[in-house]
Coordinates of C-alpha atoms in Angstrom, one line a residue:
M1 CA -8.2 25.0 -3.8
P2 CA -11.4 27.0 -3.1
E3 CA -13.2 26.5 0.2
L4 CA -15.9 23.9 -0.2
S5 CA -19.2 23.4 1.6
P6 CA -19.3 20.5 4.1
R7 CA -21.5 18.5 1.7
R8 CA -19.1 19.1 -1.2
R9 CA -16.2 18.0 0.9
L10 CA -17.9 14.8 1.8
L11 CA -18.6 14.2 -1.9
V12 CA -14.9 14.7 -2.8
L13 CA -14.0 12.2 0.0
A14 CA -16.5 9.7 -1.4
I15 CA -15.0 10.0 -4.9
C16 CA -11.5 9.6 -3.6
C17 CA -12.6 6.6 -1.6
M18 CA -14.0 5.0 -4.8
S19 CA -10.5 5.0 -6.3
L20 CA -9.1 3.3 -3.2
L21 CA -11.9 0.8 -3.3
I22 CA -11.1 -0.5 -6.8
V23 CA -7.4 -0.7 -6.1
S24 CA -7.8 -2.5 -2.7
L25 CA -10.7 -4.7 -4.0
D26 CA -8.6 -5.8 -6.9
N27 CA -5.7 -6.9 -4.7
T28 CA -7.8 -8.7 -2.0
A29 CA -10.0 -10.5 -4.6
L30 CA -7.0 -11.5 -6.6
N31 CA -5.5 -13.3 -3.6
V32 CA -8.5 -15.7 -3.5
A33 CA -8.1 -16.4 -7.2
L34 CA -4.4 -17.4 -7.0
P35 CA -5.0 -21.2 -6.9
S36 CA -7.4 -21.0 -9.8
M37 CA -4.9 -18.9 -11.8
Q38 CA -2.2 -21.4 -10.9
R39 CA -4.1 -24.2 -12.4
D40 CA -5.4 -22.3 -15.4
L41 CA -2.0 -20.7 -16.3
H42 CA 0.2 -23.5 -15.1
A43 CA 2.1 -21.1 -12.7
T44 CA 4.7 -21.9 -10.2
T45 CA 4.8 -20.3 -6.7
S46 CA 7.2 -17.6 -7.9
G47 CA 4.8 -17.0 -10.8
L48 CA 2.0 -16.4 -8.4
Q49 CA 4.2 -14.0 -6.4
W50 CA 4.9 -12.0 -9.6
T51 CA 1.2 -11.6 -10.3
I52 CA 1.0 -9.7 -7.1
D53 CA 4.4 -8.2 -6.8
A54 CA 4.6 -6.9 -10.5
Y55 CA 1.7 -4.7 -9.5
T56 CA 2.9 -3.5 -6.1
L57 CA 6.5 -3.1 -7.4
V58 CA 5.6 -0.7 -10.2
L59 CA 3.2 1.0 -7.9
A60 CA 5.9 1.6 -5.2
S61 CA 8.4 2.7 -7.9
L62 CA 6.1 5.4 -9.4
L63 CA 4.1 6.7 -6.4
M64 CA 6.5 9.5 -5.5
L65 CA 6.7 10.6 -9.1
A66 CA 2.9 10.7 -9.3
G67 CA 2.6 12.6 -6.1
S68 CA 5.1 15.3 -7.1
T69 CA 3.7 15.5 -10.6
A70 CA 0.2 16.0 -9.3
D71 CA 1.4 18.8 -7.0
R72 CA 3.1 20.4 -10.1
I73 CA 0.6 20.0 -13.0
G74 CA -2.7 19.5 -11.1
R75 CA -4.1 16.8 -8.8
K76 CA -7.4 16.4 -10.6
R77 CA -5.7 16.0 -13.9
V78 CA -3.4 13.3 -12.7
F79 CA -6.1 11.6 -10.7
M80 CA -8.3 11.3 -13.9
A81 CA -5.4 10.0 -15.9
G82 CA -4.9 7.3 -13.2
L83 CA -8.5 6.2 -13.3
T84 CA -8.3 5.9 -17.1
V85 CA -5.1 3.9 -17.2
F86 CA -6.2 1.6 -14.3
T87 CA -9.5 0.9 -16.0
I88 CA -7.8 0.1 -19.3
G89 CA -5.3 -2.1 -17.5
S90 CA -8.1 -4.0 -15.9
V91 CA -9.7 -4.8 -19.2
L92 CA -6.3 -6.1 -20.5
C93 CA -5.8 -8.3 -17.4
S94 CA -9.2 -9.9 -18.0
L95 CA -8.1 -10.8 -21.5
A96 CA -4.6 -12.1 -20.7
P97 CA -3.9 -15.4 -22.5
N98 CA -0.9 -16.5 -20.4
L99 CA 0.9 -15.7 -17.2
E100 CA 3.6 -13.5 -18.8
L101 CA 1.1 -11.2 -20.4
L102 CA -1.0 -11.1 -17.2
I103 CA 2.1 -9.9 -15.4
V104 CA 2.7 -7.2 -18.0
F105 CA -1.0 -6.0 -17.9
R106 CA -0.8 -5.9 -14.1
M107 CA 2.1 -3.5 -14.5
V108 CA -0.1 -1.4 -16.8
Q109 CA -2.7 -1.4 -14.0
A110 CA -0.1 -0.3 -11.6
V111 CA 0.9 2.7 -13.7
G112 CA -2.7 3.9 -13.3
G113 CA -2.8 2.9 -9.7
S114 CA 0.2 5.0 -8.9
M115 CA -1.8 8.1 -9.8
L116 CA -4.7 7.3 -7.6
N117 CA -4.0 6.7 -3.9
P118 CA -1.3 9.3 -3.2
V119 CA -3.1 11.9 -5.3
A120 CA -6.4 11.1 -3.7
M121 CA -4.8 11.5 -0.3
S122 CA -3.3 14.8 -1.3
I123 CA -6.8 16.0 -2.5
I124 CA -8.3 14.9 0.9
T125 CA -5.5 16.7 2.8
N126 CA -6.1 19.9 0.9
T127 CA -9.9 19.6 1.2
F128 CA -10.0 18.9 4.9
T129 CA -7.8 21.5 6.4
D130 CA -9.0 21.2 10.0
A131 CA -6.8 18.6 11.8
R132 CA -9.8 16.8 13.5
E133 CA -11.9 16.7 10.3
R134 CA -8.9 15.4 8.4
A135 CA -8.3 12.6 10.9
R136 CA -11.9 11.5 10.6
A137 CA -11.7 11.7 6.8
I138 CA -8.6 9.5 6.9
G139 CA -10.5 7.1 9.2
A140 CA -13.2 6.8 6.6
W141 CA -10.5 6.3 4.0
G142 CA -9.1 3.5 6.1
A143 CA -12.6 2.0 6.4
V144 CA -12.6 1.5 2.7
V145 CA -9.6 -0.8 3.0
G146 CA -11.8 -2.7 5.5
I147 CA -14.7 -2.8 3.0
S148 CA -12.4 -4.1 0.3
M149 CA -11.0 -6.8 2.7
A150 CA -14.5 -7.8 3.6
A151 CA -15.9 -7.7 0.1
G152 CA -12.8 -8.7 -1.9
P153 CA -12.4 -12.4 -0.8
L154 CA -16.2 -12.9 -0.9
V155 CA -16.7 -11.2 -4.3
G156 CA -13.5 -12.8 -5.7
G157 CA -14.6 -16.2 -4.5
L158 CA -18.1 -15.8 -5.9
L159 CA -16.7 -14.7 -9.3
V160 CA -14.1 -17.4 -9.5
Q161 CA -16.6 -20.0 -8.5
S162 CA -19.4 -18.9 -10.9
V163 CA -17.4 -17.4 -13.8
S164 CA -13.6 -17.4 -13.7
W165 CA -10.7 -15.5 -12.2
R166 CA -10.9 -13.2 -15.2
A167 CA -14.2 -11.8 -13.9
I168 CA -12.4 -10.2 -10.9
F169 CA -11.0 -7.5 -13.2
W170 CA -14.5 -6.7 -14.6
V171 CA -15.5 -5.2 -11.2
N172 CA -13.1 -2.3 -11.8
L173 CA -14.8 -1.1 -15.0
P174 CA -18.1 0.3 -13.7
V175 CA -16.5 1.8 -10.5
G176 CA -13.6 3.3 -12.4
L177 CA -15.9 4.9 -15.0
A178 CA -18.3 6.3 -12.4
A179 CA -15.3 7.7 -10.4
L180 CA -13.9 9.3 -13.6
L181 CA -17.2 11.1 -14.4
L182 CA -17.8 12.2 -10.8
T183 CA -14.2 13.6 -10.6
L184 CA -14.7 15.5 -13.8
R185 CA -17.9 17.1 -12.4
F186 CA -17.3 17.6 -8.7
V187 CA -13.6 17.6 -7.8
P188 CA -11.9 21.0 -8.0
E189 CA -8.4 21.3 -9.5
S190 CA -5.6 22.1 -7.1
R191 CA -1.8 22.2 -7.3
A192 CA 1.1 23.3 -5.2
P193 CA 1.8 27.1 -5.2
R194 CA 5.2 26.5 -6.8
A195 CA 5.9 23.7 -9.2
R196 CA 8.7 21.3 -8.3
R197 CA 11.1 20.2 -11.0
P198 CA 11.2 16.5 -12.1
D199 CA 14.0 14.3 -10.8
P200 CA 14.6 11.6 -13.5
V201 CA 17.9 10.3 -12.0
G202 CA 16.2 9.8 -8.6
Q203 CA 13.3 8.1 -10.2
L204 CA 15.5 5.7 -12.1
L205 CA 17.4 4.9 -8.9
V206 CA 14.2 4.1 -7.1
I207 CA 13.1 1.7 -9.9
A208 CA 16.5 0.0 -9.9
L209 CA 16.4 -0.4 -6.1
F210 CA 12.9 -1.8 -5.8
G211 CA 13.0 -3.9 -8.9
S212 CA 16.4 -5.5 -8.3
L213 CA 15.7 -6.2 -4.6
T214 CA 12.3 -7.9 -5.3
Y215 CA 13.7 -10.0 -8.2
A216 CA 16.5 -11.2 -6.0
I217 CA 14.2 -12.2 -3.2
I218 CA 11.6 -14.0 -5.3
E219 CA 13.9 -15.8 -7.7
A220 CA 16.5 -16.9 -5.1
P221 CA 14.7 -20.1 -4.0
E222 CA 14.5 -21.5 -7.6
S223 CA 17.6 -20.0 -9.2
G224 CA 20.0 -20.1 -6.3
A225 CA 22.3 -17.4 -5.0
A226 CA 24.7 -17.0 -7.9
P227 CA 22.2 -15.8 -10.6
V228 CA 20.5 -13.3 -8.3
T229 CA 23.7 -11.9 -6.7
P230 CA 24.1 -9.2 -9.5
F231 CA 20.6 -8.0 -8.8
A232 CA 21.3 -7.7 -5.0
V233 CA 24.5 -5.7 -5.9
I234 CA 22.4 -3.4 -8.1
A235 CA 19.9 -2.8 -5.3
A236 CA 22.7 -1.9 -2.8
A237 CA 24.4 0.4 -5.3
A238 CA 21.1 2.1 -6.1
L239 CA 20.4 2.7 -2.4
L240 CA 23.8 4.2 -1.8
A241 CA 23.5 6.4 -4.9
L242 CA 20.1 7.6 -3.7
L243 CA 21.5 8.6 -0.3
W244 CA 24.4 10.4 -2.0
Y245 CA 22.5 12.1 -4.8
E246 CA 19.1 13.2 -3.4
P247 CA 20.4 15.6 -0.7
R248 CA 22.5 17.4 -3.3
R249 CA 19.4 18.3 -5.4
Q250 CA 17.5 21.5 -4.8
E251 CA 14.2 19.7 -5.4
P252 CA 14.7 15.9 -4.9
L253 CA 12.3 13.2 -5.7
I254 CA 12.7 12.0 -2.1
D255 CA 13.2 14.9 0.3
L256 CA 15.3 13.2 2.9
R257 CA 14.7 16.0 5.3
F258 CA 11.2 14.5 5.9
F259 CA 12.9 11.7 7.8
R260 CA 14.3 14.0 10.4
S261 CA 10.8 13.9 11.8
A262 CA 10.6 10.8 14.2
P263 CA 6.8 10.4 13.6
F264 CA 7.3 10.5 9.9
S265 CA 10.2 8.0 9.9
G266 CA 8.3 5.8 12.3
A267 CA 5.2 5.9 10.1
T268 CA 7.2 4.9 7.1
V269 CA 8.7 1.9 8.8
I270 CA 5.4 1.0 10.5
A271 CA 3.7 1.1 7.0
I272 CA 6.4 -1.2 5.6
S273 CA 6.0 -3.6 8.5
A274 CA 2.2 -3.6 8.6
F275 CA 1.7 -4.1 4.9
A276 CA 4.5 -6.7 4.7
A277 CA 2.5 -8.6 7.4
L278 CA -0.7 -8.1 5.3
G279 CA 0.9 -9.3 2.1
G280 CA 2.4 -12.4 3.7
F281 CA -0.7 -13.1 5.7
L282 CA -3.0 -13.1 2.7
F283 CA -0.6 -15.1 0.6
L284 CA -0.2 -17.9 3.2
S285 CA -3.8 -18.0 4.1
T286 CA -5.1 -18.2 0.6
L287 CA -2.8 -21.0 -0.4
Y288 CA -3.5 -22.9 2.8
L289 CA -7.3 -22.7 2.7
Q290 CA -7.5 -23.8 -1.0
N291 CA -4.4 -26.0 -1.6
V292 CA -4.2 -27.7 1.8
R293 CA -7.7 -27.7 3.2
G294 CA -9.2 -28.1 -0.3
L295 CA -11.8 -25.4 0.0
D296 CA -13.2 -23.8 -3.2
A297 CA -12.6 -20.1 -3.8
L298 CA -16.0 -19.0 -2.4
H299 CA -15.6 -20.9 0.9
A300 CA -12.0 -19.7 1.2
G301 CA -13.4 -16.1 0.8
L302 CA -16.0 -16.8 3.5
W303 CA -13.2 -18.0 5.9
M304 CA -11.4 -14.6 5.3
L305 CA -14.4 -12.6 6.7
P306 CA -13.4 -13.0 10.4
M307 CA -10.2 -11.0 9.4
A308 CA -11.9 -8.5 7.1
V309 CA -14.9 -7.5 9.2
P310 CA -12.8 -6.3 12.2
T311 CA -10.7 -4.3 9.8
F312 CA -13.8 -2.6 8.5
L313 CA -15.2 -1.9 12.0
C314 CA -11.9 -0.8 13.6
A315 CA -10.7 1.6 10.9
P316 CA -13.1 4.5 11.5
L317 CA -12.7 4.0 15.3
S318 CA -8.9 4.3 14.8
G319 CA -9.5 7.5 12.8
R320 CA -11.6 9.0 15.7
L321 CA -8.9 8.0 18.2
V322 CA -6.2 9.6 16.2
G323 CA -8.3 12.8 16.0
S324 CA -9.1 12.9 19.7
R325 CA -6.1 11.3 21.4
G326 CA -3.3 11.1 18.8
P327 CA -1.7 8.0 17.1
R328 CA -0.1 6.2 20.0
L329 CA -3.1 4.2 21.3
P330 CA -4.2 2.9 17.8
L331 CA -0.6 1.9 17.0
L332 CA -0.2 0.0 20.3
I333 CA -3.4 -1.8 19.8
A334 CA -2.4 -2.6 16.2
G335 CA 1.1 -3.9 17.1
T336 CA -0.2 -6.0 20.0
A337 CA -3.0 -7.7 17.9
M338 CA -0.9 -8.3 14.8
T339 CA 1.9 -9.8 16.9
A340 CA -0.5 -12.1 18.9
S341 CA -2.1 -13.3 15.7
S342 CA 1.2 -14.2 14.1
V343 CA 2.5 -15.9 17.2
L344 CA -0.6 -18.1 17.2
F345 CA 0.4 -19.4 13.7
A346 CA 4.1 -19.5 14.3
A347 CA 4.2 -21.2 17.7
F348 CA 0.8 -23.0 18.0
E349 CA 0.0 -24.0 14.4
A350 CA -3.3 -22.1 14.4
E351 CA -4.1 -23.4 10.9
T352 CA -4.7 -26.9 12.2
T353 CA -7.9 -26.2 14.3
N354 CA -10.9 -24.1 13.3
S355 CA -11.1 -22.2 16.7
T356 CA -7.4 -21.1 16.6
L357 CA -7.6 -20.2 12.9
L358 CA -10.7 -18.1 13.6
L359 CA -9.0 -16.4 16.6
G360 CA -5.9 -15.7 14.5
Y361 CA -7.9 -14.1 11.7
V362 CA -9.9 -11.9 14.1
L363 CA -6.8 -10.6 15.9
F364 CA -5.1 -9.8 12.6
G365 CA -8.2 -8.0 11.4
I366 CA -8.3 -5.9 14.5
G367 CA -4.6 -5.0 14.3
F368 CA -4.7 -4.1 10.6
G369 CA -7.9 -2.0 11.1
F370 CA -6.2 0.2 13.7
V371 CA -2.9 0.7 11.9
N372 CA -3.9 2.5 8.7
A373 CA -5.3 5.8 10.0
P374 CA -2.3 6.7 12.2
I375 CA 0.2 5.9 9.4
T376 CA -1.6 8.2 7.0
N377 CA -2.3 11.0 9.4
T378 CA 1.2 11.1 10.8
A379 CA 2.7 11.1 7.3
V380 CA 0.8 14.2 6.2
S381 CA 0.3 16.1 9.5
G382 CA 2.8 18.8 10.2
M383 CA 4.2 18.8 6.7
P384 CA 3.8 22.0 4.5
R385 CA 0.6 21.7 2.5
A386 CA 2.6 22.5 -0.7
Q387 CA 4.3 19.1 -0.3
A388 CA 1.2 17.1 0.7
G389 CA 1.4 15.0 -2.4
V390 CA 5.0 14.0 -1.9
A391 CA 4.5 13.3 1.8
A392 CA 1.4 11.2 1.1
A393 CA 3.3 9.4 -1.7
V394 CA 6.1 8.4 0.6
A395 CA 3.5 6.8 2.9
S396 CA 1.8 5.1 0.0
T397 CA 5.1 3.9 -1.3
S398 CA 6.0 2.4 2.1
R399 CA 2.7 0.5 2.0
Q400 CA 3.3 -0.9 -1.4
L401 CA 7.0 -1.7 -0.8
G402 CA 5.9 -3.5 2.4
Q403 CA 3.3 -5.6 0.6
T404 CA 5.8 -6.4 -2.1
L405 CA 8.5 -7.5 0.3
G406 CA 6.0 -9.4 2.4
V407 CA 4.8 -11.5 -0.5
A408 CA 8.4 -11.9 -1.8
V409 CA 10.0 -12.9 1.4
V410 CA 7.3 -15.1 2.8
G411 CA 6.8 -16.7 -0.6
A412 CA 10.5 -17.4 -1.0
V413 CA 10.6 -18.9 2.5
L414 CA 7.6 -21.1 1.8
A415 CA 9.0 -22.3 -1.6
S416 CA 12.4 -23.2 0.1
G417 CA 10.6 -25.0 2.9
I418 CA 8.4 -27.1 0.6
G419 CA 11.0 -28.0 -2.0
S420 CA 10.1 -31.3 -3.6
S421 CA 7.9 -32.5 -0.7
P422 CA 4.1 -33.1 -1.2
Y423 CA 2.6 -29.6 -1.0
R424 CA -0.4 -30.6 1.3
H425 CA 1.8 -32.3 3.9
A426 CA 4.7 -29.9 4.0
F427 CA 2.8 -26.6 4.0
V428 CA 2.3 -26.1 7.7
S429 CA 5.9 -26.7 8.7
A430 CA 7.3 -24.9 5.7
A431 CA 5.1 -21.8 6.5
R432 CA 6.3 -21.6 10.1
P433 CA 9.4 -19.4 9.4
G434 CA 7.1 -17.1 7.4
W435 CA 4.8 -16.7 10.4
W436 CA 7.8 -15.8 12.6
I437 CA 8.7 -13.1 10.0
L438 CA 5.2 -11.7 10.4
T439 CA 5.6 -11.8 14.2
A440 CA 8.6 -9.6 13.8
C441 CA 6.6 -7.2 11.6
G442 CA 3.9 -6.9 14.4
L443 CA 6.6 -6.3 17.0
S444 CA 8.0 -3.5 14.8
V445 CA 4.6 -1.8 14.7
L446 CA 4.3 -2.1 18.5
V447 CA 7.8 -0.8 19.4
L448 CA 7.9 2.0 16.8
G449 CA 4.4 3.1 17.7
L450 CA 5.5 3.5 21.3
L451 CA 8.8 5.3 20.5
T452 CA 7.7 7.7 17.8
S453 CA 4.5 9.0 19.3
G454 CA 5.7 10.8 22.4
R455 CA 6.7 14.3 23.3
W456 CA 10.3 14.0 21.9
A457 CA 9.0 12.7 18.6
R458 CA 6.5 15.6 18.3
L459 CA 9.3 18.1 18.8
T460 CA 11.3 16.5 16.0
A461 CA 8.2 16.8 13.7
E462 CA 7.8 20.5 14.6
R463 CA 11.5 21.3 13.9
T464 CA 11.3 19.4 10.6
A465 CA 8.2 21.3 9.5
E466 CA 9.8 24.6 10.4
S467 CA 12.9 23.6 8.4
L468 CA 10.9 22.6 5.4
E469 CA 8.9 25.8 5.4
T470 CA 12.0 28.0 5.8
G471 CA 13.7 26.1 2.9
E472 CA 10.6 26.6 0.7
V473 CA 10.6 30.4 1.4
R474 CA 14.3 30.6 0.6
E475 CA 13.9 28.6 -2.6
A476 CA 10.9 30.8 -3.7
V477 CA 12.9 34.0 -3.0
G478 CA 15.8 32.6 -5.0
V479 CA 13.6 31.8 -7.9
A480 CA 12.0 35.2 -7.8
G481 CA 15.3 36.9 -7.6
G482 CA 16.6 35.0 -10.6
A483 CA 13.5 35.9 -12.6
E484 CA 14.1 39.6 -11.7
R485 CA 17.7 39.5 -12.8
A486 CA 16.8 37.8 -16.0

């Protein structure tokens, strides 16, 4: 990629942030629309879970493929394809006549979305080569998540209240088209110096693992253990096959050597934990505010602002802290705040009074605002730039997998707890185990943030980077030698 002027770099960052905005806005706005969709499409709790998880599941399954493909054939090309498919998928979602087709069209959206976030992060990584500049750029990237959390519930509530839940998907059209035209004009093409070969077997195993695991979790409360056991077995078999097959490939879909780096491994688990907490938090909060308190979509969206605004304010601060002091402090703040928030709901039934509900939302917003920048920065820092797309895709996959599991597990626990009881009366007690699960997610962020950000962890990251670069040189020499002999 050619060296760009500071102004051009900021423009590229803004264009990449536009793609994140439509993806994040779509998810947060959709959460507010769940009760309206439930009434309109006659959906069950598991049906609502699938409207979210069908998207995040496909996204998680394809992110690494998209990242490696972008490194191979060109990041700008894949990014533009993603914007096109996502925009088309949004149009189809707005026209869905029933729940089944809405889920299918959400999967189409996800195919496009898989080409956006990891590829955009790879473009940013290759545009901002200075470590401090990159950390600040990633902080701005994280602030967009805060904007979407602040604007999503409010915009979603307003659209649901004044038009219908279908209008939520219309927001993506002008932003998607504008981002597409700006990318065509201003984003330079870039790719890895040497193309990596596809790994279709690894890709199929990832899809089998994520899909089977999610299906088993979501459907278990309604179907029972026997019907979902085969899917649990498929998930376990796919995981074992991945661990056996991927290290034997010269160019695997998932380079397991990345996980020798303690910061990278920690960032992966922290991403899963933090986004599982986010998915479960939004799911429980939306259903409680509208189905238990009886608020309309707009007022439910307004109640989410105390969570969204701190996320927006803390994300750029987190990016600056990562750039100046490293990831430890932001991760400790994030883990502490998210744990405290979840404990308020789990142990003290924070939903039942306005003051504790407000405090719980503010604490969670602070925690989530601080967690995103250190995850992303740790995932891509220290890795060879040639593999930036794959490294960023692993981080993005961890986020989506976490959100998928958060909605699946918390939704399944809620459905089991409510059973045939009156929804309004049983919700608070039925949700309590879900809040304890989110507490465990917060503690995971706190403990791993402490363990994987010290001197020992940095040494493992340096050794891993050296190993990866040495391996790349050997592979390149082998390819060149083969070409000469041919």
